[in-house]
Amino acid sequence: MLYPFPSLLSCPVLSETQLISVTHLFPGAPLPSLPHALSLTDSTDSDLELAMVRHQPEGLEQLQAQTKFTRKELQSLYRGFKNECPSGLVDEETFKLIYSQFFPQGDATTYAHFLFNAFDMDRNGSIRFEDFVIGLSVLLRGSVTEKLRWAFNLYDINKDGYITKEEMLAIMKSIYDMMGRYTFPSVKDDAALEHVEKFFQKMDRNRDGVVTIDEFIETCQTDENIMSSMQLFENVI
Amino acid sequence: MAAGVAAWLPFARAAAIGWMPVASAPMPPPPRDKRRGQDGLIILNVSGTRFQTWRNTLERYPDTLLGSTERDFFFHEETNEYFFDRDPDIFRHILNFYRTGKLHYPRHECISAYDEELAFFGIIPEIIGDCCYEEYKDRRRENAERIQDDEENENNKDMVPPDMSFRETMWRAFENPHTSTMALVFYYVTGFFIAVSVMANVVETVPCSSGPNRAKETSCGERYALAFFCLDTACVMIFTVEYLLRLIAAPSRYKFVKSVMSIIDVVAIMPYYIGLVMTDNEDVSGAFVTLRVFRVFRIFKFSRHSAGLRILGYTLKSCASELGFLLFSLTMAIIIFATVMFYAEKGSSASKFTSIPAAFWYTIVTMTTLGYGDMVPKTIMGKIFGSICSLSGVLVIALPVPVIVSNFSRIYHQSQRAEKRRAQKASKEAGQALVCKSNPTFETQHHHLLHCLEKTTNHEFVDEQTYETSCMEVSLAKPSMSRSSSMSSSQHGLSSCCTRRNKRKTFNVSNSNMVAGRRGSIQELSTIHIRERPLSNSRSSLNAKFEETVPLNSEEQSYITAAVISMPTPPVTTPEGGDSTSSHDFLQSNIVRVSAL
């Protein structure tokens, strides 16, 4: 397959979810990371401790309750997800790799980083199936407000409830990076900045230099283009 | 491979909602989704062994038997399953190909049986995964050679096709002595005469018993000069005739003249002719004698008769660097020790080590442990260094030799394998291009995603060349023309197959743009377009109107290379009218934009 999911993962925190516990062959050796991380050590190579962490998602009923997908949709989603990530987790590098495949002309890694943070809700460095499916549920089956909230969360890099110009500039630059060099008209250096200025002019009602969630949602709701484009991907799954 | 990317596309599309609030332009409408039925299980009964898989899995590769409607021919109504009367063991691998995207070759299977199954199910062997590819190709080559040998044996028993010209027959006779009796006779006769000639050269120098009235012993050559001369003449005549016949029969005379064997032939017979031409002039007799040495080259003519000699020659050639290194290290050691020995023995009287070059001989003889004893050191220092020399000689000589021997086999096999792999890679990529067609649905959805990104940033993807062209054209105030050319050009993609294909087309297009001049109408551009891509656009050109075809194709072209592992697939227009209209509507707006300048 395209994506050799690494058996050597930087051990993420796996707190409340079920974990497959495998006999740790070196009980004396301190685990290199957090207490909940468990590993399967390759007995053939005692020097190299290969940690293969596996993750099982919550039950189908729980996910059905948390998301707006039907049972069949969840099944199909999980099958696809599991096919690509047999370990049940996507780490950031793999995510960037996958996302970059869709944008061969440009550099999608920065935007993928922001996207990863938007999906990885508990900020543990990896996307589990639950995160994946909850995110998709908002994007595909959520109300417009929920989608806008999701977008706001994406732009708000430090998740403090305000979008500053710097944050928006970073996001905008990453989007323009995805375009790559060969565009028409060619991307000027300050294209991103201009775009950000336009955005702030539109969104920042009280001209305080930041965009709050309410300003954002309000402005978007008045913009026809944005509202119609939110409905664009209804039937993706 | 396409399966993996395709699985994430819905996610990437959903994530595109993140661009919506910052988009500079309205988004393009999404492509109509062909809602196939619910993903269901398909039962494949292969000679009694039931395999089951999802319908979607099979349809990942729509140009194979199982992925297309061709499988309907095998549908068995009574049992509601697809029945194939084929080998279930090999089918397992074929089904795994659909599941994982990688085709593996089981080593215990017969290569021809496997090939047959692949051919039946419409899978091109070039997509065999890297893990099994080499093995597969090796086995295939062996099989092909076996078949070829069999065919040759059969052919040899057959009558020569009568329409082969005399020249071709002759060449064939020369190259394959066992094709006809005449050729075999010729082969043995020439072999015999080579041996005779070489023996004559050797015996010529043996001193024959001299008569009692002779002062000194003469060699047989001088005694029976006439006999030897006649023998030599006969041999040379035969060799000359043979060479001329080969020259006439050769399909490519220039290549023949350049070949090693013909050079050996020429070198073998030239001395005789030069000797004929030259008189018994004392000045040149020395040179003449030297020339006779070249007669020994006749022995190399045996390499035509022996395949082993040829292989040896080839391996020597391929080991040249190792041999060179051995020579270099030896030379270094020789010079060092010769210098040391010379200076060590300088003091002693009547020393044979008169100069460093004279000491070379000693060093070589000592290092190769020959030890003739014609030069020996007399001083103590000389003896010390002499012993060091012989000890190190053992090391210097002995060590590289096994390395070279193993290098022979290693390099030989390696060069064979490297060449194989290079050849395989080319055909593999070509095969990849043919076989990794992903869903048309995937294509359209991916294109739509990229289009959304374009709209978000209000810039368009263009190809590298048209990017440069448009940079040049920026000075000329005709942005629209460049845009049309950019629209009709392709992207610089990752996938090599697409890049190759589309770059070629792009080049033609931008050329035509230049040629057509800035005043070239869209019509002209589109004409050129259509002509250059008859294959991929056949369906669209049948379905769509003329003006719409071009931007349609160009839209497709501009994204096709962006699709990760795909081939330019037939564009959006499917047989369903609904799809066409929606995409046409979507493109109509573009057309309007372009023509509005």
Short mmCIF file of C-alpha atoms in Angstrom, two decimals, chain B residues 307-576:
data_model
loop_
_atom_site.label_atom_id
_atom_site.label_comp_id
_atom_site.label_asym_id
_atom_site.label_seq_id
_atom_site.Cartn_x
_atom_site.Cartn_y
_atom_site.Cartn_z
CA ALA B 307 31.03 -20.11 -26.36
CA GLY B 308 33.10 -20.44 -23.24
CA LEU B 309 35.86 -18.29 -24.67
CA ARG B 310 33.38 -15.62 -25.47
CA ILE B 311 31.99 -15.64 -21.96
CA LEU B 312 35.47 -15.41 -20.54
CA GLY B 313 36.24 -12.45 -22.72
CA TYR B 314 33.07 -10.75 -21.62
CA THR B 315 33.68 -11.29 -17.94
CA LEU B 316 37.22 -10.00 -18.26
CA LYS B 317 35.85 -6.93 -19.90
CA SER B 318 33.32 -6.39 -17.18
CA CYS B 319 35.93 -6.85 -14.48
CA ALA B 320 38.25 -4.33 -15.99
CA SER B 321 38.12 -1.98 -13.03
CA GLU B 322 39.03 -4.67 -10.55
CA LEU B 323 41.90 -5.80 -12.72
CA GLY B 324 42.99 -2.23 -13.08
CA PHE B 325 43.03 -1.79 -9.36
CA LEU B 326 45.09 -4.92 -8.90
CA LEU B 327 47.53 -3.69 -11.45
CA PHE B 328 47.75 -0.30 -9.84
CA SER B 329 48.36 -1.62 -6.37
CA LEU B 330 50.97 -4.01 -7.71
CA THR B 331 52.69 -1.20 -9.54
CA MET B 332 52.76 0.87 -6.39
CA ALA B 333 54.26 -1.94 -4.39
CA ILE B 334 56.78 -2.73 -7.10
CA ILE B 335 57.99 0.83 -7.34
CA ILE B 336 58.28 1.17 -3.60
CA PHE B 337 60.22 -2.01 -3.11
CA ALA B 338 62.38 -1.53 -6.17
CA THR B 339 63.42 1.88 -4.92
CA VAL B 340 64.15 0.55 -1.49
CA MET B 341 66.13 -2.40 -2.83
CA PHE B 342 68.11 -0.22 -5.18
CA TYR B 343 69.21 2.13 -2.47
CA ALA B 344 69.85 -0.70 -0.07
CA GLU B 345 72.03 -2.52 -2.56
CA LYS B 346 73.73 0.56 -3.85
CA GLY B 347 76.58 0.12 -1.52
CA SER B 348 77.50 -3.42 -2.35
CA SER B 349 79.99 -4.06 -5.10
CA ALA B 350 79.09 -5.87 -8.28
CA SER B 351 75.49 -5.45 -7.41
CA LYS B 352 73.03 -6.51 -10.04
CA PHE B 353 70.70 -3.73 -8.93
CA THR B 354 72.12 -1.24 -11.39
CA SER B 355 69.07 0.99 -11.51
CA ILE B 356 65.61 1.15 -10.15
CA PRO B 357 64.07 -0.23 -13.32
CA ALA B 358 66.53 -3.08 -13.08
CA ALA B 359 65.27 -3.64 -9.55
CA PHE B 360 61.72 -3.86 -10.89
CA TRP B 361 62.49 -7.28 -12.27
CA TYR B 362 63.74 -8.46 -8.89
CA THR B 363 60.70 -7.07 -7.13
CA ILE B 364 58.24 -8.67 -9.49
CA VAL B 365 59.95 -12.02 -9.36
CA THR B 366 60.09 -11.87 -5.58
CA MET B 367 56.57 -10.62 -5.00
CA THR B 368 55.03 -13.28 -7.17
CA THR B 369 57.13 -15.75 -5.22
CA LEU B 370 58.86 -16.94 -8.37
CA GLY B 371 62.32 -16.29 -7.12
CA TYR B 372 64.46 -17.04 -10.16
CA GLY B 373 67.61 -16.16 -8.31
CA ASP B 374 69.21 -14.24 -11.13
CA MET B 375 69.23 -11.15 -8.90
CA VAL B 376 69.76 -11.54 -5.19
CA PRO B 377 70.53 -8.90 -2.57
CA LYS B 378 73.90 -9.15 -0.87
CA THR B 379 73.80 -6.54 1.83
CA ILE B 380 72.05 -7.16 5.10
CA MET B 381 69.64 -4.29 4.58
CA GLY B 382 68.98 -5.60 1.12
CA LYS B 383 68.18 -9.03 2.48
CA ILE B 384 65.91 -7.60 5.14
CA PHE B 385 64.00 -5.57 2.65
CA GLY B 386 64.02 -8.44 0.23
CA SER B 387 62.34 -10.68 2.76
CA ILE B 388 59.80 -7.99 3.58
CA CYS B 389 59.21 -7.71 -0.14
CA SER B 390 58.51 -11.39 -0.60
CA LEU B 391 56.26 -11.54 2.45
CA SER B 392 54.24 -8.59 1.37
CA GLY B 393 54.21 -9.97 -2.12
CA VAL B 394 52.26 -12.93 -0.87
CA LEU B 395 49.70 -10.61 0.63
CA VAL B 396 49.52 -8.19 -2.25
CA ILE B 397 49.13 -10.89 -4.83
CA ALA B 398 47.07 -13.37 -2.91
CA LEU B 399 44.48 -11.04 -1.48
CA PRO B 400 43.05 -9.36 -4.53
CA VAL B 401 42.84 -12.53 -6.54
CA PRO B 402 39.94 -14.16 -4.66
CA VAL B 403 38.30 -10.77 -4.50
CA ILE B 404 38.58 -10.51 -8.24
CA VAL B 405 37.30 -14.02 -8.71
CA SER B 406 34.29 -13.33 -6.57
CA ASN B 407 33.95 -9.99 -8.25
CA PHE B 408 33.78 -11.77 -11.55
CA SER B 409 30.69 -13.64 -10.55
CA ARG B 410 29.24 -10.79 -8.55
CA ILE B 411 29.77 -8.17 -11.22
CA TYR B 412 28.65 -10.48 -13.92
CA HIS B 413 25.40 -11.26 -12.19
CA GLN B 414 24.99 -7.72 -10.99
CA SER B 415 25.39 -6.17 -14.40
CA GLN B 416 22.99 -8.66 -15.77
CA ARG B 417 20.51 -7.86 -13.06
CA ALA B 418 20.97 -4.11 -13.34
CA GLU B 419 20.35 -4.23 -17.03
CA LYS B 420 17.38 -6.45 -16.46
CA ARG B 421 15.99 -4.10 -13.90
CA ARG B 422 16.45 -1.09 -16.12
CA ALA B 423 14.66 -2.80 -18.92
CA GLN B 424 12.02 -4.03 -16.55
CA LYS B 425 11.49 -0.60 -15.10
CA ALA B 426 10.72 0.92 -18.43
CA SER B 427 8.25 -1.73 -19.34
CA LYS B 428 6.92 -1.68 -15.81
CA GLU B 429 6.12 1.98 -15.93
CA ALA B 430 4.49 1.56 -19.26
CA GLY B 431 2.45 -1.24 -17.82
CA GLN B 432 1.58 0.79 -14.75
CA ALA B 433 0.30 3.53 -16.96
CA LEU B 434 -1.94 1.15 -18.75
CA VAL B 435 -3.34 -0.61 -15.79
CA CYS B 436 -3.76 1.84 -12.98
CA LYS B 437 -6.90 3.43 -14.19
CA SER B 438 -8.86 4.46 -11.22
CA ASN B 439 -12.53 5.13 -11.13
CA PRO B 440 -13.82 7.87 -13.32
CA THR B 441 -15.82 8.87 -10.28
CA PHE B 442 -12.68 9.35 -8.30
CA GLU B 443 -11.27 11.47 -11.09
CA THR B 444 -14.21 13.81 -11.29
CA GLN B 445 -14.40 14.22 -7.55
CA HIS B 446 -10.71 14.92 -7.29
CA HIS B 447 -10.94 17.46 -10.07
CA HIS B 448 -13.80 19.14 -8.34
CA LEU B 449 -11.78 19.36 -5.16
CA LEU B 450 -8.91 21.01 -6.95
CA HIS B 451 -11.29 23.35 -8.66
CA CYS B 452 -12.64 24.40 -5.30
CA LEU B 453 -9.11 25.21 -4.20
CA GLU B 454 -8.63 27.30 -7.30
CA LYS B 455 -11.76 29.20 -6.52
CA THR B 456 -10.73 29.72 -2.93
CA THR B 457 -7.52 31.40 -3.90
CA ASN B 458 -8.72 32.83 -7.16
CA HIS B 459 -5.74 31.39 -8.98
CA GLU B 460 -5.61 28.57 -11.46
CA PHE B 461 -3.34 25.61 -11.82
CA VAL B 462 -1.20 25.70 -14.91
CA ASP B 463 1.60 23.67 -16.34
CA GLU B 464 5.21 24.65 -15.92
CA GLN B 465 5.68 25.47 -19.55
CA THR B 466 2.62 27.57 -19.93
CA TYR B 467 3.54 29.23 -16.68
CA GLU B 468 6.74 30.34 -18.31
CA THR B 469 4.93 31.20 -21.47
CA SER B 470 2.46 33.27 -19.59
CA CYS B 471 5.24 34.98 -17.75
CA MET B 472 6.59 36.04 -21.11
CA GLU B 473 3.20 36.95 -22.32
CA VAL B 474 2.50 39.15 -19.35
CA SER B 475 4.37 41.90 -21.13
CA LEU B 476 2.03 41.57 -24.06
CA ALA B 477 -1.35 42.76 -22.96
CA LYS B 478 -3.24 39.68 -23.93
CA PRO B 479 -3.98 37.85 -20.75
CA SER B 480 -6.93 36.04 -22.15
CA MET B 481 -5.00 34.11 -24.75
CA SER B 482 -2.55 32.91 -22.18
CA ARG B 483 -5.38 31.93 -20.03
CA SER B 484 -6.91 29.89 -22.74
CA SER B 485 -3.60 28.23 -23.36
CA SER B 486 -3.21 27.65 -19.68
CA MET B 487 -6.63 26.19 -19.50
CA SER B 488 -5.89 23.82 -22.25
CA SER B 489 -2.56 22.78 -20.89
CA SER B 490 -1.81 20.19 -18.36
CA GLN B 491 -0.42 20.26 -14.94
CA HIS B 492 2.94 19.18 -13.91
CA GLY B 493 2.05 16.04 -12.12
CA LEU B 494 3.78 13.55 -9.94
CA SER B 495 2.72 10.49 -11.76
CA SER B 496 5.32 9.80 -14.34
CA CYS B 497 3.01 8.26 -16.84
CA CYS B 498 0.74 11.24 -16.85
CA THR B 499 3.60 13.67 -16.91
CA ARG B 500 5.09 12.04 -19.91
CA ARG B 501 1.88 11.93 -21.74
CA ASN B 502 0.64 15.33 -20.90
CA LYS B 503 3.90 17.13 -21.15
CA ARG B 504 4.11 15.97 -24.66
CA LYS B 505 0.68 17.27 -25.38
CA THR B 506 1.31 20.48 -23.58
CA PHE B 507 4.37 21.11 -25.60
CA ASN B 508 2.42 20.68 -28.75
CA VAL B 509 -0.26 22.97 -27.54
CA SER B 510 1.95 25.79 -26.45
CA ASN B 511 3.84 25.41 -29.67
CA SER B 512 0.69 25.68 -31.60
CA ASN B 513 -0.28 28.63 -29.54
CA MET B 514 2.92 30.33 -30.46
CA VAL B 515 2.60 29.30 -34.03
CA ALA B 516 -0.99 30.28 -34.31
CA GLY B 517 0.03 33.62 -33.01
CA ARG B 518 -1.77 35.64 -30.51
CA ARG B 519 -4.56 36.04 -32.90
CA GLY B 520 -5.17 32.32 -32.98
CA SER B 521 -8.79 31.76 -32.37
CA ILE B 522 -10.09 29.41 -29.84
CA GLN B 523 -11.43 27.38 -32.66
CA GLU B 524 -7.95 26.90 -34.01
CA LEU B 525 -6.59 25.94 -30.67
CA SER B 526 -9.35 23.50 -30.14
CA THR B 527 -8.82 21.98 -33.53
CA ILE B 528 -5.22 21.34 -32.78
CA HIS B 529 -6.23 19.97 -29.45
CA ILE B 530 -8.65 17.47 -30.77
CA ARG B 531 -6.29 16.24 -33.38
CA GLU B 532 -3.61 15.58 -30.89
CA ARG B 533 -5.63 13.61 -28.47
CA PRO B 534 -7.87 11.38 -30.40
CA LEU B 535 -7.84 8.50 -27.95
CA SER B 536 -8.79 9.97 -24.66
CA ASN B 537 -11.33 12.30 -26.08
CA SER B 538 -13.10 10.05 -28.45
CA ARG B 539 -16.15 9.74 -26.23
CA SER B 540 -16.38 13.39 -25.45
CA SER B 541 -15.93 14.43 -29.01
CA LEU B 542 -18.76 12.15 -29.91
CA ASN B 543 -20.99 13.36 -27.16
CA ALA B 544 -20.35 17.00 -26.82
CA LYS B 545 -20.59 19.93 -29.14
CA PHE B 546 -17.43 21.21 -30.70
CA GLU B 547 -16.83 24.33 -28.67
CA GLU B 548 -17.68 22.64 -25.47
CA THR B 549 -15.38 19.78 -26.15
CA VAL B 550 -12.26 21.81 -25.92
CA PRO B 551 -12.64 23.41 -22.55
CA LEU B 552 -14.13 20.17 -21.34
CA ASN B 553 -11.04 18.34 -22.38
CA SER B 554 -8.81 21.09 -21.22
CA GLU B 555 -10.47 21.11 -17.86
CA GLU B 556 -9.91 17.44 -17.67
CA GLN B 557 -6.38 17.81 -18.89
CA SER B 558 -5.59 20.46 -16.42
CA TYR B 559 -6.36 18.14 -13.60
CA ILE B 560 -5.55 14.76 -14.83
CA THR B 561 -1.94 14.85 -13.88
CA ALA B 562 -2.88 16.05 -10.48
CA ALA B 563 -4.70 12.84 -9.88
CA VAL B 564 -2.29 10.76 -8.00
CA ILE B 565 -1.87 7.50 -9.73
CA SER B 566 -3.94 7.71 -12.77
CA MET B 567 -4.05 7.89 -16.43
CA PRO B 568 -5.93 10.44 -18.40
CA THR B 569 -9.26 8.80 -18.28
CA PRO B 570 -12.09 9.60 -20.57
CA PRO B 571 -13.49 12.88 -19.46
CA VAL B 572 -16.54 13.61 -17.48
CA THR B 573 -19.07 12.94 -20.15
CA THR B 574 -20.55 9.62 -19.37
CA PRO B 575 -23.23 7.99 -21.40
CA GLU B 576 -25.77 9.38 -18.97
#
